[in-house]
Coordinates of C-alpha atoms in Angstrom, one line a residue:
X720 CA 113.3 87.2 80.8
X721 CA 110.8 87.5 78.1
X722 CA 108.1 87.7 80.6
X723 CA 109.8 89.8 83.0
X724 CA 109.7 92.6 79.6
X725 CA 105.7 91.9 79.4
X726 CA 105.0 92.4 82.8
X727 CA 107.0 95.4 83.1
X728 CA 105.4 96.6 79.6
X729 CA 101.8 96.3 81.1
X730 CA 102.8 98.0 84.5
X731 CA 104.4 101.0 83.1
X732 CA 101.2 101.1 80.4
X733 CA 98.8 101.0 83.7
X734 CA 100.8 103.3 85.3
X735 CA 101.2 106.0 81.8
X736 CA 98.1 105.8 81.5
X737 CA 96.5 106.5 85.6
X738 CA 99.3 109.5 85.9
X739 CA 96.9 111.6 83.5
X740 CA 93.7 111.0 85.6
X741 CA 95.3 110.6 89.3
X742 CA 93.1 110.3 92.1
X743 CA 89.9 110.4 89.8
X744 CA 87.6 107.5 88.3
X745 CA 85.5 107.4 85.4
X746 CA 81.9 107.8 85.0
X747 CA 80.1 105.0 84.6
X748 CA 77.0 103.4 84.9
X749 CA 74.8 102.4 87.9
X750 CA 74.3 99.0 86.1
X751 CA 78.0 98.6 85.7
X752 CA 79.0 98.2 89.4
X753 CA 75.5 97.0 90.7
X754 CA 72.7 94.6 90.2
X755 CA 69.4 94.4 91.5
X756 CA 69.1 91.6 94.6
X757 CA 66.3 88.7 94.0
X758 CA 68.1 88.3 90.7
X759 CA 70.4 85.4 91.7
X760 CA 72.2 82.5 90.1
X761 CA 71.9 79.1 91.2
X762 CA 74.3 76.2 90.5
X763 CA 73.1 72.7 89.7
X764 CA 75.2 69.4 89.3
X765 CA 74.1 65.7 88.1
X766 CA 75.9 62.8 87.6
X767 CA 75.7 60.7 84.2
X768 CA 76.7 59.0 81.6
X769 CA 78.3 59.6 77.9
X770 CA 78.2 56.9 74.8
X771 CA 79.4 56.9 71.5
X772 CA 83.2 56.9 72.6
X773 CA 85.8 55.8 70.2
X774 CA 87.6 53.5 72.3
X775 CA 88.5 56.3 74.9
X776 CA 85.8 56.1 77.3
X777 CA 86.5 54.7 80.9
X778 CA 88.5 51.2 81.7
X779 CA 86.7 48.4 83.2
X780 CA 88.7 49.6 86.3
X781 CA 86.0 52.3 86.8
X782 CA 83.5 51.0 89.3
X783 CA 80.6 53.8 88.7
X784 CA 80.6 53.9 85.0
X785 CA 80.4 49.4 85.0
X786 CA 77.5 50.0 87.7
X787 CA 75.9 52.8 86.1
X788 CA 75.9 51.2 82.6
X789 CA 74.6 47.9 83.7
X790 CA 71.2 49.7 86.0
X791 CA 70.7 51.9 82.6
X792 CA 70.5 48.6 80.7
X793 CA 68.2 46.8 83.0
X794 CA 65.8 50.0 82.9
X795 CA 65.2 49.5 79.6
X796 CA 64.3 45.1 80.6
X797 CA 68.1 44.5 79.4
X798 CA 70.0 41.6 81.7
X799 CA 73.5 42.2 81.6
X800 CA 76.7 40.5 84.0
X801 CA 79.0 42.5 85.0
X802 CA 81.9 40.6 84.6
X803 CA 81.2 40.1 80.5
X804 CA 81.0 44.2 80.6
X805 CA 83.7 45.4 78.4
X806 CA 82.5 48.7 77.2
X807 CA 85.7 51.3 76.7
X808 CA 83.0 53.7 74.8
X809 CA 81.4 55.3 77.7
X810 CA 82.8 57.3 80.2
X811 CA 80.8 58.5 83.8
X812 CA 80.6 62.2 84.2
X813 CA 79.8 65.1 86.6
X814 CA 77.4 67.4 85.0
X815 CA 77.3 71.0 85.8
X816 CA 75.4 74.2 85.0
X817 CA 74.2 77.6 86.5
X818 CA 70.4 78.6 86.3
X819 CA 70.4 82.0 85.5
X820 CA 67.4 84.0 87.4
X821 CA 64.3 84.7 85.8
X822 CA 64.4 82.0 83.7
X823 CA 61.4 79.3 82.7
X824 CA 60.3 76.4 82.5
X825 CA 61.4 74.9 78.9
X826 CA 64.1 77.5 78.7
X827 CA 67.7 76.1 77.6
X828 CA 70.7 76.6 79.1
X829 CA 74.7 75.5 78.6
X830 CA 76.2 72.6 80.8
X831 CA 79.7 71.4 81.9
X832 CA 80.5 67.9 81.1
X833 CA 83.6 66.6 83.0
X834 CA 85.0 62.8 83.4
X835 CA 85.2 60.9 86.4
X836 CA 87.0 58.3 85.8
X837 CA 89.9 57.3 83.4
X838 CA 88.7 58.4 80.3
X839 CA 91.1 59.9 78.0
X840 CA 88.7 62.0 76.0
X841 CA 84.8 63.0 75.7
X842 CA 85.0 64.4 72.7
X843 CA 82.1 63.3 70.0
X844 CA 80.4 61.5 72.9
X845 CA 76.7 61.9 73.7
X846 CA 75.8 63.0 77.3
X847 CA 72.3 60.4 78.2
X848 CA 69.7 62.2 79.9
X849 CA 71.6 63.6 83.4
X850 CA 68.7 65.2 85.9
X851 CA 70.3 68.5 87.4
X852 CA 69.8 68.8 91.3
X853 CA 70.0 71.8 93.0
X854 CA 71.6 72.1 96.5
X855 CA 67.9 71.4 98.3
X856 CA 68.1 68.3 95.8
X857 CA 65.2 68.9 93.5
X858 CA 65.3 68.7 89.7
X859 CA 65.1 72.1 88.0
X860 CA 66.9 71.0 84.8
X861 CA 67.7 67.9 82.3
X862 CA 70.7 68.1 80.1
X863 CA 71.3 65.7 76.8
X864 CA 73.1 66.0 73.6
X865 CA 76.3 65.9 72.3
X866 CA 79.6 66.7 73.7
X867 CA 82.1 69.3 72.3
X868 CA 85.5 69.8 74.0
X869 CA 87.6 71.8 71.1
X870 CA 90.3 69.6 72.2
X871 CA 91.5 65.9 71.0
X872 CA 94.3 63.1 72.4
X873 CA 96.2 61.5 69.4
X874 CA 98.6 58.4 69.4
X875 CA 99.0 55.7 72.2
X876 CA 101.4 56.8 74.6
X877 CA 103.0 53.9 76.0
X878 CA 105.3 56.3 76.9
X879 CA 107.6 56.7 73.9
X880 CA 106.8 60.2 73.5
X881 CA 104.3 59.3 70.5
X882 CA 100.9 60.8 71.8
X883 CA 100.1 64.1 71.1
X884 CA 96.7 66.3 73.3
X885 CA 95.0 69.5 72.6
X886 CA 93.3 71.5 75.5
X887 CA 91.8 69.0 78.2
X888 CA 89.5 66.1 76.2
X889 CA 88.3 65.1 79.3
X890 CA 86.0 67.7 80.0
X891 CA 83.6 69.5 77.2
X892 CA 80.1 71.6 77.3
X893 CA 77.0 70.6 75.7
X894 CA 75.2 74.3 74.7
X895 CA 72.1 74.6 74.8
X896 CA 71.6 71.1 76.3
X897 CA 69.8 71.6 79.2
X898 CA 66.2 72.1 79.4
X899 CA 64.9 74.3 82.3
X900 CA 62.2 72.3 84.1
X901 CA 61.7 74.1 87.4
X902 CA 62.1 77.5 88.6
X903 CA 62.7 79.4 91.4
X904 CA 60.2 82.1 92.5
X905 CA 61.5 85.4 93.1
X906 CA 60.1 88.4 95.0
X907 CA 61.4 91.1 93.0
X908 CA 59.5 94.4 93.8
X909 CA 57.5 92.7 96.4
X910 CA 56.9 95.2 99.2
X911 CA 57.0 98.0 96.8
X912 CA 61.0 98.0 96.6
X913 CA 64.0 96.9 95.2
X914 CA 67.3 96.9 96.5
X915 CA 71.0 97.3 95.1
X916 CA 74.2 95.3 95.7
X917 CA 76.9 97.1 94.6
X918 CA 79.9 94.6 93.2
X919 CA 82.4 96.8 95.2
X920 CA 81.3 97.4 98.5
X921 CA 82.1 101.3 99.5
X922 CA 80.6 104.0 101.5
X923 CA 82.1 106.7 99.3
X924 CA 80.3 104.5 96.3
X925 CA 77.2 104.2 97.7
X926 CA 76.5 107.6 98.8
X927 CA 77.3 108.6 95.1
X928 CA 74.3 105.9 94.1
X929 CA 71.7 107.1 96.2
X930 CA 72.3 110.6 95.7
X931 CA 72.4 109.7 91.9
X932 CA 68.8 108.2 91.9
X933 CA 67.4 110.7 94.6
X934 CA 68.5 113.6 92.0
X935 CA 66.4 111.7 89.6
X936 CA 63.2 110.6 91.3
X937 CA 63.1 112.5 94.6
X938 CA 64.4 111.0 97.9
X939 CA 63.5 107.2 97.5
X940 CA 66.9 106.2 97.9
X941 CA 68.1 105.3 101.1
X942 CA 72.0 103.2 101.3
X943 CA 71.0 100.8 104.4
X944 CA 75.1 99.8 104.1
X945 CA 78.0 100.1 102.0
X946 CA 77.5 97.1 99.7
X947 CA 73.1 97.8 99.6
X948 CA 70.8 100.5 98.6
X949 CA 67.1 100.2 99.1
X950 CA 65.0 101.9 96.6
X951 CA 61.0 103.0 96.5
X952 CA 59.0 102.3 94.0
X953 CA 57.3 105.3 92.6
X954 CA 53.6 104.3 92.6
X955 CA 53.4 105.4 88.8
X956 CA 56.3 102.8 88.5
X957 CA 54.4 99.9 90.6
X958 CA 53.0 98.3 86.7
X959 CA 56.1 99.1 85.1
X960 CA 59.1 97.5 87.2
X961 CA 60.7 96.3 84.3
X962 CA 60.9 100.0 83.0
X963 CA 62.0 101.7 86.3
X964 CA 64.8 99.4 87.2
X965 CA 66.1 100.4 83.2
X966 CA 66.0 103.7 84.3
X967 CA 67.8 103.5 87.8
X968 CA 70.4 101.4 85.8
X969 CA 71.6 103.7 83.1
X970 CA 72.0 107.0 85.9
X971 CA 75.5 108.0 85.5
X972 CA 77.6 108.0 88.7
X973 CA 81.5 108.0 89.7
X974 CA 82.5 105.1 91.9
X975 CA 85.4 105.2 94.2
X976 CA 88.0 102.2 94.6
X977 CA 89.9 102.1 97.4
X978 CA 94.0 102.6 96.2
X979 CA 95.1 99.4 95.5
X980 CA 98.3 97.6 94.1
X981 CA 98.0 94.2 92.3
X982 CA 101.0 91.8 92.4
X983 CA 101.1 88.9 90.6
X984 CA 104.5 87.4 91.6
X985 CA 104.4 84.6 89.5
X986 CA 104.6 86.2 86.0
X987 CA 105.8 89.3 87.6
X988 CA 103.0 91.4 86.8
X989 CA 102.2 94.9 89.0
X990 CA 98.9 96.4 88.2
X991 CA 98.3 99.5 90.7
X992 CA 95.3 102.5 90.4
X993 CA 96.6 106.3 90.0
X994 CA 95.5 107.0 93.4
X995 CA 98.2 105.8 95.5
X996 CA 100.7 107.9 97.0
X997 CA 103.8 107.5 98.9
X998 CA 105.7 108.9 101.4
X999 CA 109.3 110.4 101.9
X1000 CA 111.6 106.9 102.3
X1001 CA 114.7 106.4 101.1
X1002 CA 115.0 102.7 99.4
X1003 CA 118.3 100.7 98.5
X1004 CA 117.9 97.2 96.8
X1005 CA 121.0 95.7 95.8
X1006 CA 123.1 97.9 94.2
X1007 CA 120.1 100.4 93.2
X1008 CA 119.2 103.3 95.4
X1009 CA 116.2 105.4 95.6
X1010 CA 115.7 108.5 97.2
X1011 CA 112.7 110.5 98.1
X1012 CA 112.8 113.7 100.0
X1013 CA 109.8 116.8 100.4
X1014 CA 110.8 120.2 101.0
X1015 CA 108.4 123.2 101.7
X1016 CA 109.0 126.7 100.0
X1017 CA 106.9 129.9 100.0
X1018 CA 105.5 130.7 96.8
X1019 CA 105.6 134.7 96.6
X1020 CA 102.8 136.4 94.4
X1021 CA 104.5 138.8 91.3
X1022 CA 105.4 142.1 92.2
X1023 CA 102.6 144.7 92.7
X1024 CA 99.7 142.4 92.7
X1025 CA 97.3 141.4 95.2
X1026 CA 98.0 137.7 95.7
X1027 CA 99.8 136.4 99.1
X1028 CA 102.5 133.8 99.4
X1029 CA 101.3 130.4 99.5
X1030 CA 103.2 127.0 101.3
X1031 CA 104.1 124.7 98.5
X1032 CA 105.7 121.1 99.0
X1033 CA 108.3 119.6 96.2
X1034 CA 108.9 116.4 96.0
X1035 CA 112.7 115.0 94.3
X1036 CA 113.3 111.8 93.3
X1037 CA 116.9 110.2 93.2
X1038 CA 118.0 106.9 91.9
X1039 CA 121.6 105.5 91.8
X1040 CA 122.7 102.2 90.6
X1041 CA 126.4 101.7 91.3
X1042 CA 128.3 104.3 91.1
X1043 CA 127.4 104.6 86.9
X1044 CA 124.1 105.0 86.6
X1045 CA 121.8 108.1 88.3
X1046 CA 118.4 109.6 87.2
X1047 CA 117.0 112.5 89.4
X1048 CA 113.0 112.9 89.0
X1049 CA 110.8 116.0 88.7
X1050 CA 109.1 117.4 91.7
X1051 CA 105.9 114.6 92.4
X1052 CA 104.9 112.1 95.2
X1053 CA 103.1 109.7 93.7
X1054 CA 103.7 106.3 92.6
X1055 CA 104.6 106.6 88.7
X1056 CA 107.9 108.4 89.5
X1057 CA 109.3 105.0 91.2
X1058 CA 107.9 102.7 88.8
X1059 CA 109.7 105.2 85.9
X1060 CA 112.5 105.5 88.2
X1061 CA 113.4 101.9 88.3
X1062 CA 112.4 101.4 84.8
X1063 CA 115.7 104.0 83.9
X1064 CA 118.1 101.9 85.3
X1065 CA 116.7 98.4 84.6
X1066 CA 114.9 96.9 87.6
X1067 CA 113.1 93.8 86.6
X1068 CA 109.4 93.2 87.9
X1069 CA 110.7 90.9 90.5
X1070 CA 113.1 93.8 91.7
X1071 CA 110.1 96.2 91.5
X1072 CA 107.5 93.7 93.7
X1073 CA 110.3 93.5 96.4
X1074 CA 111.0 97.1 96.7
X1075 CA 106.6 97.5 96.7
X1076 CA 106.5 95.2 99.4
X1077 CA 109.1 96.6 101.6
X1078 CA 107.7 100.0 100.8
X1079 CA 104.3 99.3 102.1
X1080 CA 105.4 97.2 105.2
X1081 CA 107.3 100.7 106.0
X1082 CA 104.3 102.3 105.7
X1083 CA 105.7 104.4 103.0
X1084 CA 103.1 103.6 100.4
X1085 CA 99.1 104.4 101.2
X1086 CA 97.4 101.8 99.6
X1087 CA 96.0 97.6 99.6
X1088 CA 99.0 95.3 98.5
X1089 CA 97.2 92.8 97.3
X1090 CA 99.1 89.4 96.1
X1091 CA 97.8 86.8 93.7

């Protein structure tokens, strides 16, 4: 129930809050909902080993840490047999990290260290040198150093309820531990220009952009799709990219979203945008009915005046629960008055998501349902 009362809390504040800005979005920045392409990430992954365990390291049931132990031992002229190996300090590990663009060589970066085996924690370990592949299989990084997880097993287990574990021991990060030791070239301003991806893909969006930047600098802009804008680069910009791309990113602009509602129906969460509308329907769950009817009037302009009468539509919203409980809403035809609606007589979240998706599936409601 409790988190029924927090989702319902957050949808009505999401929903409070779009009613007084309906159908418009924010300005914001172009470097907010777009980056520059030939900027990209890369994601590299190694496999190694960590020492310096107290006792919670891998058992001698773990094929790849006995291996990997015994071929680091012989590299440094040390002959070991593997079946006197009983080492329960050092656990085998996946190492992962992200290489960020424009970084170089002897640049650091931050590494994922996760157990492979049956360790029961990492924490205080040391991760040995672990080369970093990329997914062409070259080295562009090394990661060493000690292991922090912020989390810690007490006790034995044994099952007699008397072990006790914080967060997930098994897998920790080593900052800073990775050493940059091959980059990636990029072509940034190559060509003489730059292009945008936008994070939300939109034509409305993207128009906005390149009208944006065009206002600024003249007609350089050109928006080859609705996720991409291709950009010029002014020729007194050519030995200043750095500069220009600053300036392109702080332009003001208004994206549009397309009208969206967010369920999450496991804790019962409804997130929607104030854009979304709905229709006349007329909705029942359980013992809870909804109404919503539009009438037209003529609205006549004040006596000796020279305005003319105008077609207006009103909107009423009627809710019944039983034969107790009735709430009739002011004239609108938008979302908020259903969600406020069913707030009045109680509805839970889960009542609220079933009576969205019926809604849509009716076609009553014009937006994206979107379920996570």
């Amino acid at each position: 129930m409790k988190k029924f009362l927090i989702g319902l809390t957050v949808m009505l504040c999401v929903v409070g809050i779009s009613a007084t800005g309906f159908a418009e979005s924010s300005v914001t920045r172009i470097k907010d909902i777009a980056k520059v392409q030939g900027g990209r990430s890369n994601q590299l992954m190694g496999y190694g080993l960590v020492v310096g365990l107290p006792g919670t390291g891998d058992s001698d049931d773990t094929v790849q840490m006995i291996q990997s132990t015994v071929s680091l031992l012989r590299s440094f002229g040390i002959t070991v047999n593997v079946a006197d190996l009983d080492s329960d300090n050092v656990a085998a590990v996946i190492v992962t990290a992200t290489l960020p663009p424009f970084v170089r060589e002897g640049d650091t970066i931050d590494d994922t260290v996760s157990s492979m085996g049956d360790a029961e924690s990492i924490q205080g370990g040391t991760l040995l040198q672990t080369p970093l592949r990329g997914a062409n299989g070259e080295v562009y990084a090394v990661a060493q150093g000690p292991v922090s997880t912020g989390g810690f097993v007490a006790g034995n287990g044994g099952g007699s309820g008397n072990k006790a574990q914080k967060n997930f021991p098994t897998v920790g990060t080593t900052p800073n531990g990775a050493i940059v030791e091959r980059t990636l070239e990029d072509d940034l301003g190559k060509n003489g220009q730059i292009s945008l991806s936008l994070s939300q893909p939109d034509f409305t969006t993207a128009a906005g952009v390149t009208d944006a930047i065009n206002a600024a600098y003249g007609g350089i802009a050109r928006a080859a799709n609705p996720g991409r804008i291709d950009i010029n680069i002014p020729a007194y910009f050519r030995a200043n990219l750095v500069g220009f791309i600053a300036s392109i990113e702080s332009l003001p602009v208004m994206p549009d979203n397309v009208a969206k509602i967010v369920v999450n129906e496991r804790t019962g969460t409804i997130v929607m945008g104030g854009n979304v509308t709905v229709d006349e329907c007329a909705i029942t769950q359980g013992g809870l009915s909804i109404r919503i009817k539009q009438t037209e009037a003529i609205s006549q302009p004040g006596p000796f005046t020279l305005g003319t009468p105008m077609m207006t539509t009103n909107t009423e919203t009627e809710v019944n629960e039983g034969s107790s409980n009735s709430i009739v809403m002011p004239a609108s035809s938008n979302i908020n008055d259903i969600i406020g609606a069913l707030n009045a007589v109680g509805a839970t979240p889960r009542d609220c998501i079933s009576i969205l998706q019926a809604m849509k599936a009716a076609g009553a409601i014009h937006a994206v349902l979107e379920i996570i």
